[in-house]
Coordinates of C-alpha atoms in Angstrom, one line a residue:
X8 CA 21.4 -1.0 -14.4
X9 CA 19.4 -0.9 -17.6
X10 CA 16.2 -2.6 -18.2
X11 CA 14.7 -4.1 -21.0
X12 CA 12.3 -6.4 -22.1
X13 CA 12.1 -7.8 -25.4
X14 CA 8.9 -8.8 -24.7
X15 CA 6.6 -6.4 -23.0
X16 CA 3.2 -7.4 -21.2
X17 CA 0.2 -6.2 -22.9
X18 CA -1.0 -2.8 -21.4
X19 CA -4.0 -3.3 -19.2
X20 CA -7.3 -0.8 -19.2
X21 CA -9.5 1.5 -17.1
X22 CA -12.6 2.1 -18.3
X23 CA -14.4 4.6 -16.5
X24 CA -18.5 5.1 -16.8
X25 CA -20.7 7.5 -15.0
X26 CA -24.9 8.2 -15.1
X27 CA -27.6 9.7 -12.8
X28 CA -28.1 6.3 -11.2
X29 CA -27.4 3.0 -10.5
X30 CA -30.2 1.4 -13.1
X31 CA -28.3 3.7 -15.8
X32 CA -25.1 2.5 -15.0
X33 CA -26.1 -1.1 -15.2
X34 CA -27.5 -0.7 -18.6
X35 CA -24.2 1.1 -19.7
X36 CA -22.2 -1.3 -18.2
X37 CA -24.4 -4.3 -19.9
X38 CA -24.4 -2.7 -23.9
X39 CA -20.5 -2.0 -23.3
X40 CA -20.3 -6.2 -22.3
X41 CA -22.0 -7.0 -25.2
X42 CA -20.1 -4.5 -27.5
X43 CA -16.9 -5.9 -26.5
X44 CA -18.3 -9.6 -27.0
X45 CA -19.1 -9.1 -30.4
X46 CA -15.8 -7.4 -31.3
X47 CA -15.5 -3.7 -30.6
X48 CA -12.1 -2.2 -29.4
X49 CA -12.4 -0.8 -25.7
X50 CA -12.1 2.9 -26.6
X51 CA -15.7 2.2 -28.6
X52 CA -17.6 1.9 -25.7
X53 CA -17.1 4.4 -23.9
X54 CA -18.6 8.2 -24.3
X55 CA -16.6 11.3 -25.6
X56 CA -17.4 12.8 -22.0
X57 CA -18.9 10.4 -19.4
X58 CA -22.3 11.4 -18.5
X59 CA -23.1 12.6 -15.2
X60 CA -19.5 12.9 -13.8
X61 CA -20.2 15.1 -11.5
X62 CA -21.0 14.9 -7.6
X63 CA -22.8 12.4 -6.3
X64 CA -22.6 10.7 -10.1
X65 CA -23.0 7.1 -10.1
X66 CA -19.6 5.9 -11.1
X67 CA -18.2 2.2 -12.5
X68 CA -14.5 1.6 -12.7
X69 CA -13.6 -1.7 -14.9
X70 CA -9.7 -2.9 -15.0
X71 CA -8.2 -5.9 -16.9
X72 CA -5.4 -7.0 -18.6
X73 CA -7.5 -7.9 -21.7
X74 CA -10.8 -7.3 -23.2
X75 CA -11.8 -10.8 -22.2
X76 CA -11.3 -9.2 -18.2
X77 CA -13.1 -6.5 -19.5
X78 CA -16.0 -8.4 -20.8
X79 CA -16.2 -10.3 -17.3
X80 CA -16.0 -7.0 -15.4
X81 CA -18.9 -5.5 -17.1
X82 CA -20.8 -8.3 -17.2
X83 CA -20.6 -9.5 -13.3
X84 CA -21.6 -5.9 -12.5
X85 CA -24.7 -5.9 -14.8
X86 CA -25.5 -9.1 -13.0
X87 CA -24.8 -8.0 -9.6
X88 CA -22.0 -10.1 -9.0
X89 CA -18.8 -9.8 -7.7
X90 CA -15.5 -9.2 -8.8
X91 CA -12.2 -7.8 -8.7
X92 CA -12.1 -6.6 -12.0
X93 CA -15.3 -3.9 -11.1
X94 CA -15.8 -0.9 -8.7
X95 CA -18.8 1.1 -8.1
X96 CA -19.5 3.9 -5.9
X97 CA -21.3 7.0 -5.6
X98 CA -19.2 10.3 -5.7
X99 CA -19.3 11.7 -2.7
X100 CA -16.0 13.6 -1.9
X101 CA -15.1 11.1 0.1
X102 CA -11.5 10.6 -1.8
X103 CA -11.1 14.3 -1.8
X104 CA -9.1 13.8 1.5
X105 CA -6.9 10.6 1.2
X106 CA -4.2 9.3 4.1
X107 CA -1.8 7.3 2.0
X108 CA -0.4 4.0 4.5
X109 CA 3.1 1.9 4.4
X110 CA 3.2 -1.2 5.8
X111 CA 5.7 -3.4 6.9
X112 CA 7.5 -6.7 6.7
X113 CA 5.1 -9.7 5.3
X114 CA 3.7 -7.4 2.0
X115 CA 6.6 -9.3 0.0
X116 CA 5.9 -11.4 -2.7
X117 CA 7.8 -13.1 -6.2
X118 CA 7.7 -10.9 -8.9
X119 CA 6.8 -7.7 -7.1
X120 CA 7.9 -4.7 -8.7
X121 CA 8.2 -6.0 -11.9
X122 CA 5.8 -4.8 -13.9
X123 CA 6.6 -1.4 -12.5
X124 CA 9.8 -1.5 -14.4
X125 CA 8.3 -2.2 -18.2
X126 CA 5.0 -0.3 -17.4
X127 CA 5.2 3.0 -15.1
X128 CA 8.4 5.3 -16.2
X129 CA 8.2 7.0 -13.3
X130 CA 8.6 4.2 -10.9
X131 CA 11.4 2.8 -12.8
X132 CA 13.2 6.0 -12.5
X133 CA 13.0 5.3 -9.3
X134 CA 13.9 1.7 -8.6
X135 CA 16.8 2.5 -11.1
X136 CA 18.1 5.2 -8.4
X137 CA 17.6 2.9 -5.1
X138 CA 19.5 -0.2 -8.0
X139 CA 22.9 2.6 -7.1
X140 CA 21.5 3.8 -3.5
X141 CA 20.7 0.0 -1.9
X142 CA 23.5 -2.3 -1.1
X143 CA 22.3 -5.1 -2.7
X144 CA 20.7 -3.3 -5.8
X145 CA 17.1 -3.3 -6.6
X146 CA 16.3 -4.3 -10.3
X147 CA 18.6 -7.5 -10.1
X148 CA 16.8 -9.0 -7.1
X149 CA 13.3 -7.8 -8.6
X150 CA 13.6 -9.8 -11.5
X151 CA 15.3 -12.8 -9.8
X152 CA 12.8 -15.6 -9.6
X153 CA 15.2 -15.9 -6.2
X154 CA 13.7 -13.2 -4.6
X155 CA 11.4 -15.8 -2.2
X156 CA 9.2 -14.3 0.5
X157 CA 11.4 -15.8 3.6
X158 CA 14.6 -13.6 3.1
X159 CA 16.5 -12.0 5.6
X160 CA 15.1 -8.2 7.0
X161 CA 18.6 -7.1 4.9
X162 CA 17.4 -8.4 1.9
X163 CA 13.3 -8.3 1.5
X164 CA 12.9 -4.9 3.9
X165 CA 15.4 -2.8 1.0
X166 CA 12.8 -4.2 -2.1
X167 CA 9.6 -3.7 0.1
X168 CA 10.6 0.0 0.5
X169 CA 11.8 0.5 -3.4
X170 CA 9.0 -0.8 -4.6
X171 CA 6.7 1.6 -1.9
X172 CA 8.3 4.6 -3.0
X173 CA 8.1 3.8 -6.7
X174 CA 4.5 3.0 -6.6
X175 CA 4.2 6.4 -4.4
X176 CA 5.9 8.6 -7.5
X177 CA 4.0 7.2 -9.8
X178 CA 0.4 8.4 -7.9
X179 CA 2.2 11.4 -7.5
X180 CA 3.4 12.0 -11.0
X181 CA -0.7 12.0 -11.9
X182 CA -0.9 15.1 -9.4
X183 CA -2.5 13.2 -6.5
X184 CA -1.3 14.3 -3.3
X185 CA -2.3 12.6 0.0
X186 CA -3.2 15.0 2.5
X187 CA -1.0 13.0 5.5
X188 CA 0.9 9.8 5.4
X189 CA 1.3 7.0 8.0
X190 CA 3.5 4.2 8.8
X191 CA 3.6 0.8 9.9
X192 CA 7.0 -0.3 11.7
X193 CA 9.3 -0.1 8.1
X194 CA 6.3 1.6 6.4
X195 CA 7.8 4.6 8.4
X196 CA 10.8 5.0 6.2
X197 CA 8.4 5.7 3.0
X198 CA 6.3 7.6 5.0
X199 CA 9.6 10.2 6.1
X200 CA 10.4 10.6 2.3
X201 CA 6.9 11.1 1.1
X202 CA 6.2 13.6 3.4
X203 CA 9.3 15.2 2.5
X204 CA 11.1 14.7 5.9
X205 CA 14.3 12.7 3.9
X206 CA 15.4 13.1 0.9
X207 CA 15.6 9.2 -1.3
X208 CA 19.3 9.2 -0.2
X209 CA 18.7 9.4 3.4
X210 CA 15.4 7.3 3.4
X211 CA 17.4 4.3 1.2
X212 CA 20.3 4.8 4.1
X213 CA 17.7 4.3 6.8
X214 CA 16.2 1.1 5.4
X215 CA 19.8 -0.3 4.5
X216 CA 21.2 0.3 8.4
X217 CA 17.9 -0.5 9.9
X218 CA 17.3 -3.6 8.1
X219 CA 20.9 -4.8 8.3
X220 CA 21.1 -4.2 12.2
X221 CA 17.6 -5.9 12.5
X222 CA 19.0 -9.1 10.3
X223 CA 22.0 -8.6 12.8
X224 CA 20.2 -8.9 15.6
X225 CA 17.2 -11.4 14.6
X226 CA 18.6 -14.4 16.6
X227 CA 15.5 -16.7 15.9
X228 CA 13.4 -14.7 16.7
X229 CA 9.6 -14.4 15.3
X230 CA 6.4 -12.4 15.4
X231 CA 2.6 -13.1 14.8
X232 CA -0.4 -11.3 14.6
X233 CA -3.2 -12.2 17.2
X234 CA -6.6 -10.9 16.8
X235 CA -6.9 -10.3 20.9
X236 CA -6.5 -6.3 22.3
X237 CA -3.4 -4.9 23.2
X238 CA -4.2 -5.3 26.8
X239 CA -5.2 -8.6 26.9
X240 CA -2.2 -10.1 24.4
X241 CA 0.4 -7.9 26.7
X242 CA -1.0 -9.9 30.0
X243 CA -1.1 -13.0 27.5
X244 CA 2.9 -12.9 26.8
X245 CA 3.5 -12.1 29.9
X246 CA 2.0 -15.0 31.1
X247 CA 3.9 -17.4 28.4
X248 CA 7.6 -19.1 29.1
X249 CA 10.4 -17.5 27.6
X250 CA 10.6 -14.0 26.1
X251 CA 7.7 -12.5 23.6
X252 CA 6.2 -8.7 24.3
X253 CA 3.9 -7.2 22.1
X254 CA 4.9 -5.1 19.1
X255 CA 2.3 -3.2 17.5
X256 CA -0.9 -2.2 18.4
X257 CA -2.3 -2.7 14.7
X258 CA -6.4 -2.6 15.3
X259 CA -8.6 -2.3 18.8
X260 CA -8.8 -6.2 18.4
X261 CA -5.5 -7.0 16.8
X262 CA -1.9 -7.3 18.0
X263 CA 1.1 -8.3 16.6
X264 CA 3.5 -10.1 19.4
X265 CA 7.1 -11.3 19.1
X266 CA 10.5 -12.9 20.5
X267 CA 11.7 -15.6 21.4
X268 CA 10.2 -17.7 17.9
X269 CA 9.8 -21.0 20.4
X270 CA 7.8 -18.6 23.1
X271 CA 6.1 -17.0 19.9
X272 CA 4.9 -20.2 18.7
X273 CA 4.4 -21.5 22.1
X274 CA 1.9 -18.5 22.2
X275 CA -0.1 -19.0 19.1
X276 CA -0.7 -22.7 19.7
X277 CA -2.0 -21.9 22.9
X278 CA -4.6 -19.3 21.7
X279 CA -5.7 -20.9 18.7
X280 CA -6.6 -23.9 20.7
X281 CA -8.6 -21.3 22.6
X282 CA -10.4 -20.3 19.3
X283 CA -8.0 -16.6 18.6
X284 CA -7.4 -16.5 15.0
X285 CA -3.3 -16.1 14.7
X286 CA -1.3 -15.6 11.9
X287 CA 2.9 -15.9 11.6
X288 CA 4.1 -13.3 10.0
X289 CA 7.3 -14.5 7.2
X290 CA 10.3 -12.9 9.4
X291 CA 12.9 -14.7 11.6
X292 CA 13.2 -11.0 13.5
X293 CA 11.8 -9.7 16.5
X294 CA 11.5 -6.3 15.8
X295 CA 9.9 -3.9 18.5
X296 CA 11.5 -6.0 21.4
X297 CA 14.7 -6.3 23.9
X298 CA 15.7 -8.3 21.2
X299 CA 17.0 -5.4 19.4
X300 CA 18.2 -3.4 22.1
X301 CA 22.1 -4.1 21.6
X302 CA 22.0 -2.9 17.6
X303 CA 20.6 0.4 18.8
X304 CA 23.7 2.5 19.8
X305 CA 24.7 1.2 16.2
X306 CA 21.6 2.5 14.9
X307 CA 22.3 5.8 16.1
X308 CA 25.6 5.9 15.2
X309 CA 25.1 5.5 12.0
X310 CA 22.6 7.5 11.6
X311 CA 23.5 10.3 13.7
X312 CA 24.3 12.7 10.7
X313 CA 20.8 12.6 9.3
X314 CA 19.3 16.1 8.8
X315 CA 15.7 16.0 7.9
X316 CA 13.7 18.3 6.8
X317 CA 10.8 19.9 8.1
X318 CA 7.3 17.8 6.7
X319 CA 5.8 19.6 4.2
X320 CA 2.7 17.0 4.0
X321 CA 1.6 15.9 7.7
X322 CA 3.0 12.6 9.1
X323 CA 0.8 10.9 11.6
X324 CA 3.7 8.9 13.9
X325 CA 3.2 5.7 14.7
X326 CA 6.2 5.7 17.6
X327 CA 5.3 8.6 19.9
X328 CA 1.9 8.8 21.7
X329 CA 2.0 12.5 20.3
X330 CA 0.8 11.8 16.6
X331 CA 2.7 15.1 15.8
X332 CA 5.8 15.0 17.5
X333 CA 9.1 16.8 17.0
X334 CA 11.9 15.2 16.0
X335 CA 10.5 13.1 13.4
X336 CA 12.9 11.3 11.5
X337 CA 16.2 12.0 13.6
X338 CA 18.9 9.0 14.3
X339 CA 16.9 8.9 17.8
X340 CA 13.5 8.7 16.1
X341 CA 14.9 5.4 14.1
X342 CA 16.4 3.8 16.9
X343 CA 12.6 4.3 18.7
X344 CA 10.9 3.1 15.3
X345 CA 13.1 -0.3 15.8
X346 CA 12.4 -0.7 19.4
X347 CA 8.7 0.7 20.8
X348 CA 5.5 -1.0 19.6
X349 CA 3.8 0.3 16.5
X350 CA 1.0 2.3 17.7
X351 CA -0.7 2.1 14.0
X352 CA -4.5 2.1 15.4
X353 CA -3.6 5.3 17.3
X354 CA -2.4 6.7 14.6
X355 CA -5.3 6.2 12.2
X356 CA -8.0 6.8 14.9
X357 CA -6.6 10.9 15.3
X358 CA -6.7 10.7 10.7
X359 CA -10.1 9.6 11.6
X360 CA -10.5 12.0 13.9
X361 CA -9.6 14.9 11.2
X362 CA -12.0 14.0 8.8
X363 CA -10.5 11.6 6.6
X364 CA -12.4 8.7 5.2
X365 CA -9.9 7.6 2.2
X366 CA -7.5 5.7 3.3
X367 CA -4.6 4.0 0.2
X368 CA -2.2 1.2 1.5
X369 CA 0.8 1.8 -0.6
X370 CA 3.1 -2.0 -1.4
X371 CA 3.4 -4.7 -2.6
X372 CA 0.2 -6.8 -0.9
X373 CA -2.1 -5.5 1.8
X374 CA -1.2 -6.1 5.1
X375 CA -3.0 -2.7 6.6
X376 CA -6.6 -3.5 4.8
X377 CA -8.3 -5.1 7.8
X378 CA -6.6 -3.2 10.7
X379 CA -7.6 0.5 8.6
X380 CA -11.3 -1.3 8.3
X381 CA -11.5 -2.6 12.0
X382 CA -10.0 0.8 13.3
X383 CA -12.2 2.9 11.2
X384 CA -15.2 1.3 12.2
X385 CA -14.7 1.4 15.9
X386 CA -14.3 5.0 15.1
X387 CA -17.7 4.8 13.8
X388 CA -16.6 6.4 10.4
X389 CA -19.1 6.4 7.7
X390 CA -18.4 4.0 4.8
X391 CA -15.1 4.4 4.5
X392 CA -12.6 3.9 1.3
X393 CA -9.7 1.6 2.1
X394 CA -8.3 0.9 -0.8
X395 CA -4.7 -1.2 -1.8
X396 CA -2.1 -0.5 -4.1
X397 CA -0.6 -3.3 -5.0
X398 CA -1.9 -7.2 -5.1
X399 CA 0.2 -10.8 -4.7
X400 CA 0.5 -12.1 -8.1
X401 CA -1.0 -9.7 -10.0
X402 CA 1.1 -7.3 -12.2
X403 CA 1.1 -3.8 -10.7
X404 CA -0.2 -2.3 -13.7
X405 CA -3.7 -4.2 -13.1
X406 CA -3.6 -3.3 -9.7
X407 CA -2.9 0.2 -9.8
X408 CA -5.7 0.9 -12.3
X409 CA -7.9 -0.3 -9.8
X410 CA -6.7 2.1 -7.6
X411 CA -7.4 4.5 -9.3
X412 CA -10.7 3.4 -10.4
X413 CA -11.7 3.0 -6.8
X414 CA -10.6 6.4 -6.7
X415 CA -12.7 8.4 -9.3
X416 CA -15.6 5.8 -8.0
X417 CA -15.7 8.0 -4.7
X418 CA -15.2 11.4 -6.4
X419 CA -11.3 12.0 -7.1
X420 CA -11.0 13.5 -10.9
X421 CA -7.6 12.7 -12.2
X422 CA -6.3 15.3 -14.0
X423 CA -2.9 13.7 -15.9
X424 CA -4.8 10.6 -16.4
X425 CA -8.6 11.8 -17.4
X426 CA -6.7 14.8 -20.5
X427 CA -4.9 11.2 -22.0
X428 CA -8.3 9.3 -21.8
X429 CA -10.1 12.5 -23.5
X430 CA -7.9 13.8 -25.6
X431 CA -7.8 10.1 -27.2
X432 CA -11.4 9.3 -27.3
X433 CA -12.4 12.8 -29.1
X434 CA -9.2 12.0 -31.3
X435 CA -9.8 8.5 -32.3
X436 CA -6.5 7.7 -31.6
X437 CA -4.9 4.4 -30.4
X438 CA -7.2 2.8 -27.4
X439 CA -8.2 5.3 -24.7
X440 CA -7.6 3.9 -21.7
X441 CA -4.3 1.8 -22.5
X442 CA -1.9 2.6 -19.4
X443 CA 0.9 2.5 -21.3
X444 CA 1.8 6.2 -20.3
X445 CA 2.8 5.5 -16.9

């Protein structure tokens, strides 16, 4: 259906900076506080071509909602403290080569996905094509204030993936490209159609079947991540009363375990009394356990007519010990997506293994930040980008110009976004770095 807004947010801003070193950009970043302070628009502050914007350029990203963020941005960084609203890096190529992540169930939140309707036209072009491909519509349930963060699989798993893929069009519609994508558990639908393995069709029939049959199935049943090895937490639930296995192998020192929700929480109360950090994760499913088992044949049923293509950007699997295996994306791949455990730190120690040191969780909220940052530094990778998408509670238009900040921090040049900011600033024409281009 069509959306409007009578009303629009104000757009946010990037401002974007860049000298010869780190005492340069601090004094940059301390005259453009004070500018702002006493009045001038953001575009002032900022050169006609930043200086130094080449490699290993010391770059400064600030994004806010308002100048007054602005102001605050700029100022904690010329102070050394910090904040959200700031980035800094040096450019050093590391973005060059960036694996783009999907997480899974728990990323929800109220009000997700809104601002991606009023702000990003590309996204919304989207999410108003999954509002006729989804069951239960998209846009409607978006801008519900019902849309609480304890729904069934059938109705949070559908908005988690819309609001994945829109945010993925969107980077991709300012000619980034990831050079492989990765899943985690439902993360693995997005990953297929990113990659180019299922068209939005298919993909949106996946996560509909998938997450219906999951709802079907759920039975009480609950999941929590445990910051113990996979070993160790396997002998654990083995050891506990009732039914819970483990299903995902998310970092080298963190597991997520499920089943039975009494023998689940039975589990967690008896390792945090032994000092484990646990968390529950917001799902009354036990995905990636027998619990499952008797929706499969449906699964495959269902699915069974699914052609997909051929990847044309690499996808690292997160079901099959082979990172690269074939069959990816089949009715029988789903079915094993649903049932095995989510072999996630396998699947970023072989990126890690390739070269890649950029890593972009794509969603609503990180949930892959600290298992990408623990796997990565077992790996012994060298300062690594990990980097989020989206935030809980704030508006993805703030959010995603950090992104993209942290992006150019670490080298990336934006071509769609960088001829706006240019063309505008040489121009003196409205502000510069106003988002409101999508």
């Amino acid at each position: 259906m069509p959306h409007t807004n009578a009303v629009p947010p104000p757009p946010p801003w990037l401002l974007m900076f860049s000298a010869a070193d780190r005492a340069a950009l601090t004094d940059t970043a301390r005259t453009a506080s004070e500018l702002l302070a006493d009045g001038a628009r953001p575009e002032a502050v900022l050169p006609a071509r930043p200086l130094s914007a080449g490699p290993e350029s010391e770059r400064l990203t600030v994004a806010a909602a308002d100048t007054a963020g602005l102001v605050e941005g700029l100022s904690f960084f010329a102070d050394g403290l910090p904040s959200p609203r700031w980035v800094s890096g040096r450019a050093d190529g590391a973005a060059a080569r960036t694996a783009w992540c999907f997480g899974g169930h728990g990323s929800q939140w109220p009000g997700m996905g809104r601002a991606l309707l009023d702000w990003a036209p590309e996204a919304a072009k989207v999410l108003r094509e999954l509002d006729v491909l989804l069951p239960n519509g998209v846009i409607e349930p978006l801008l519900s204030a019902a849309d609480g963060e304890l729904g069934p699989p059938d109705t949070t798993q559908p908005l988690i993936f819309a609001v994945q893929v829109a945010t993925a069009r969107w980077l991709w519609s300012l000619g980034l490209r990831p050079e492989a994508v990765v899943g985690h558990s439902l993360g693995e639908v997005a990953a297929a159609h990113v990659a180019g393995a299922l068209t939005l069709e298919d993909a949106a029939r996946v996560v509909a079947v998938r997450s219906r049959l999951l709802a079907k199935a759920g039975g009480g049943g609950a999941m929590a991540t445990v910051n113990l090895d996979r070993h160790t937490a396997a002998r654990r639930c083995e050891r506990t009363p009732g039914t819970v296995v483990v299903a995902a192998h998310s970092a080298p020192q963190q597991t997520v375990v499920t089943g039975e929700g009494e023998a689940t929480r039975a589990l967690v109360s008896a390792l945090e009394a032994e000092g484990v950090r646990c968390r529950l994760i917001r799902i009354n499913a036990a995905s990636h356990s027998p619990f499952v088992d008797s929706v499969l044949p449906q699964l495959r049923a269902e699915l069974a007519d699914l052609a997909p293509a051929t990847p044309h950007i690499p996808w690292i699997s997160t079901v099959d010990a082979d990172p690269d295996p074939v069959g990816l994306a089949t009715a029988d791949y789903w079915a094993r997506n649903l049932r095995r455990p989510v072999r996630f730190t396998q699947a970023v120690s072989a990126l890690a293994r390739r070269g890649i040191r950029s890593y972009v969780e794509i969603g609503p909220h990180p949930v892959l930040i600290p298992p990408l940052r623990e796997t990565l530094r077992a790996e012994g990778v060298d300062d690594p980008l990990v980097v989020a998408s989206g935030q809980r509670q704030t508006p993805e238009s703030v959010s995603l110009l950090r992104l993209l900040g942290a992006l150019y921090c670490r080298g990336l040049e934006i071509p769609a976004l960088d001829d706006h900011i240019r063309a505008e600033v040489t121009d003196q024409k409205p502000p510069a770095h106003r988002a409101d281009r999508g």
